[in-house]
XYZ file of C-alpha atoms in Angstrom:
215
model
C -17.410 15.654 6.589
C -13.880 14.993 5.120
C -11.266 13.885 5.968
C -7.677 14.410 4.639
C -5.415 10.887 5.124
C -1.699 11.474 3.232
C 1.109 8.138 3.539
C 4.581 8.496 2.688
C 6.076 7.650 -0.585
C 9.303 4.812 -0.276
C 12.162 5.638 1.462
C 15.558 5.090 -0.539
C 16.274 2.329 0.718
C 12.782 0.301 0.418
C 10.869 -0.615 -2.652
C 7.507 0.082 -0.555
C 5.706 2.107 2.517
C 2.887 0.599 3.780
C 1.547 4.125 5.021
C 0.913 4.809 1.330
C -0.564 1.029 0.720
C -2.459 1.275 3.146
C -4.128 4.759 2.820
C -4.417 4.084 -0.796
C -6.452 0.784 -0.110
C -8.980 2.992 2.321
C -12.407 3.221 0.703
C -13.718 6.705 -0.550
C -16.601 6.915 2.413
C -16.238 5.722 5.777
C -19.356 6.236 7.622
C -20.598 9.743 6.538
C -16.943 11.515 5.432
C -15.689 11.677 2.267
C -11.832 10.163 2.333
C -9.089 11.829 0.183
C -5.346 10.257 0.033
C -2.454 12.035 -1.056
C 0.783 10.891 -0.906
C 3.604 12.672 0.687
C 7.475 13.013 0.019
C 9.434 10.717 2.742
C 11.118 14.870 3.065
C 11.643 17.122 6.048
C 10.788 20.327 3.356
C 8.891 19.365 1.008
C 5.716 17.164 3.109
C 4.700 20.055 4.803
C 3.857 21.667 1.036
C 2.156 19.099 0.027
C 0.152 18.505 2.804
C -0.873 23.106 2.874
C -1.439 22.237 -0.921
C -3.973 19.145 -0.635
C -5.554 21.592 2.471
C -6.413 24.277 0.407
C -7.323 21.931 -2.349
C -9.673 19.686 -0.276
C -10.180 21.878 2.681
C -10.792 18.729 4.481
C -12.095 19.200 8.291
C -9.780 16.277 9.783
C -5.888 15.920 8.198
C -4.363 12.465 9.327
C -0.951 11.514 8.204
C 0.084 8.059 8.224
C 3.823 6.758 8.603
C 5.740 3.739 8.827
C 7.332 2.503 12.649
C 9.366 -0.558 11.891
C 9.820 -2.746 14.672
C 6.219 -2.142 16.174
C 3.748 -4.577 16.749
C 0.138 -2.976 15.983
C -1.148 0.068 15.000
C -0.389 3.195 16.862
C -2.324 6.262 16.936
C 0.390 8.931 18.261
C -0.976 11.260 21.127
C 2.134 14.204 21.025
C 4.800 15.878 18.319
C 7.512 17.927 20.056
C 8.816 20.559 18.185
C 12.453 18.711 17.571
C 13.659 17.240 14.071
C 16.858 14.936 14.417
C 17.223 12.715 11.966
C 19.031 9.154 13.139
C 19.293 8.819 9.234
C 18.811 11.115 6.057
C 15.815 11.900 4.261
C 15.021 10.961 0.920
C 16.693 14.456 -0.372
C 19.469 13.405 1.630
C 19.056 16.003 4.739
C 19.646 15.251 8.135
C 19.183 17.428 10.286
C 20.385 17.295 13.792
C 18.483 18.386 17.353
C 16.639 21.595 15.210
C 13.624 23.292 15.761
C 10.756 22.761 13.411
C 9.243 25.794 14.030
C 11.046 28.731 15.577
C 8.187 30.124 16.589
C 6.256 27.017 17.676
C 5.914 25.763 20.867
C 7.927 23.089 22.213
C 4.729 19.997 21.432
C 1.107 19.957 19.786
C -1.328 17.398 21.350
C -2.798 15.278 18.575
C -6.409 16.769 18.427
C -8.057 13.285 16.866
C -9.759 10.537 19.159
C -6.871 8.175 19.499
C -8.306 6.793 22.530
C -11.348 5.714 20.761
C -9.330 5.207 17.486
C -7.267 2.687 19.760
C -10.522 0.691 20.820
C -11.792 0.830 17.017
C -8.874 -0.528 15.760
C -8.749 -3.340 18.460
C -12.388 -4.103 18.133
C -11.508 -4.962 14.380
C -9.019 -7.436 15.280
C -6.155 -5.305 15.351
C -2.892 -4.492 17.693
C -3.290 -1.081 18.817
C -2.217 1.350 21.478
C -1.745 5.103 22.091
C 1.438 6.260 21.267
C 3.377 8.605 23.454
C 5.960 9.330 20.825
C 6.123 9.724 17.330
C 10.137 10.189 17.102
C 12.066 12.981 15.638
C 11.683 12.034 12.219
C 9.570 12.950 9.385
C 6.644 11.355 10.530
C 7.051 13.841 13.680
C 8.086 16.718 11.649
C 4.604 16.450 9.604
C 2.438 15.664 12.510
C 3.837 18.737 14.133
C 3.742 20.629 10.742
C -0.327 19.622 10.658
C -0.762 20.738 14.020
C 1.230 23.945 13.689
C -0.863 25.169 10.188
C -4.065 23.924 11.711
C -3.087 26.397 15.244
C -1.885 29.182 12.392
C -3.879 28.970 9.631
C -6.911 26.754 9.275
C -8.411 26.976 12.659
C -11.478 24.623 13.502
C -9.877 21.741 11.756
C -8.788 18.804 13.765
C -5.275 16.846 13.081
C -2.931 13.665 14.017
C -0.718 11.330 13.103
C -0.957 7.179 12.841
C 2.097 4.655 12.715
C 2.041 1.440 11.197
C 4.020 -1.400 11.412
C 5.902 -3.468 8.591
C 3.993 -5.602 6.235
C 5.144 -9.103 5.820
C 7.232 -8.745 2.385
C 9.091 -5.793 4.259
C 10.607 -8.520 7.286
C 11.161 -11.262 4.961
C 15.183 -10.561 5.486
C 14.363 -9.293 9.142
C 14.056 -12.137 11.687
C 12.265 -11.760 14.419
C 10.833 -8.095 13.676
C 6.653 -8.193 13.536
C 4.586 -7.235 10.662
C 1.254 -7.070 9.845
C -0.903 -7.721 6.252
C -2.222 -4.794 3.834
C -5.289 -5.900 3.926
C -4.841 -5.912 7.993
C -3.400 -2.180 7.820
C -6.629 -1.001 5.530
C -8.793 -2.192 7.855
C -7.344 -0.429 11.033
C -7.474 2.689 9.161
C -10.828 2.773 8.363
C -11.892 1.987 11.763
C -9.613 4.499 13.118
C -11.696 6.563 10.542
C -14.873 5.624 11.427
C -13.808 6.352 15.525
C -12.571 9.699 14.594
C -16.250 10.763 12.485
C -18.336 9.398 15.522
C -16.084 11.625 18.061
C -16.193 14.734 15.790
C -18.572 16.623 18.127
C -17.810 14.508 21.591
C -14.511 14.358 23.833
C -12.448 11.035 23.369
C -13.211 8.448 25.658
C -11.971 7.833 29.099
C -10.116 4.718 29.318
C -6.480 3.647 30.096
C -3.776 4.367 27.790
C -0.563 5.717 29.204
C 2.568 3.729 29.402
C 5.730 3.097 32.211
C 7.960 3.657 29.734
């Protein structure tokens, strides 16, 4: 088995992403499936090329892109990706784009197809905030988990695909009072037992426990 994880490079604005630091601190074999990290352009147009490139490089059977959610307190596992980019700020190419269709002929959301149920109680069992999340925004890390979704649905069927937020890490909220933040080291491990969740639910539904959300 293998498994595809990509992070985001820095935005602009920020010397570091701890998607990236974090994927690139995963070990090359969780469990029985080989892990490959790529990182991605912080870019509405150019992450989905990257991320068809490293498929048809690595044709990996799981893609999982990873992307930072300031403000959040654990690690979030995102359950949907609506087919809506609108960018509260500019990309790292400097486009914004406003209330636009990612794919015009996409349907209006793709349901992660990854365990995040049992990635959730993985990541927790490690010591770890987590939840499901029932939105990933209408940012970049949206536009690529919708991108995955879409080219796995188009053209690599049989492959499974998702997304995972992370909070800051502590050097990131240093001049941001009050806002939570986990360590590196804290990050790597939550991946790798979301990764080791998502190899022992390749061939079995998720798992049936609570984790919707009022609001």
């Amino acid at each position: 088995m293998r498994i595809l994880v990509t992070g985001f490079d820095p935005f602009e604005h920020e010397p570091i992403n701890p998607s990236w630091e974090a994927v690139r601190r995963l070990p090359d074999q969780v469990a029985d499936a080989e892990i490959v990290k790529v990182q991605i352009p912080t870019s509405f147009a150019r992450s989905p090329e990257f991320v068809r490139d490293a498929i048809v490089e690595h044709d990996p059977d799981v893609i999982v892109s990873v992307g930072q959610a300031g403000g959040r307190f654990g690690v979030n596992p995102e359950r949907v990706a609506i087919n809506l980019d609108d960018g509260r700020i500019a990309d790292n190419d400097g486009y914004q784009p406003i209330d636009t269709p990612i794919r015009a002929d996409g349907p209006p959301a793709y349901f992660s197809t990854l365990p995040v149920k049992a990635m959730v109680t993985a990541i927790r069992g490690a010591g770890i905030a987590a939840a499901v999340s029932n939105t990933a925004g209408t940012y970049v890390c949206n536009h690529i988990m919708y991108q995955i979704l879409y080219m796995i649905d188009r053209e690599f069927p049989g492959k499974r695909g998702g997304f995972i937020h992370v909070p800051y890490i502590a050097q990131q909220v240093a001049d941001k009072p009050n806002l939570p933040s986990l360590s590196l080291d804290d990050l790597a491990t939550a991946l790798t037992a979301a990764m080791a969740a998502i190899v022992e639910y390749r061939d079995k539904p998720d798992e049936h426990s609570v984790g919707g959300a009022t609001h």
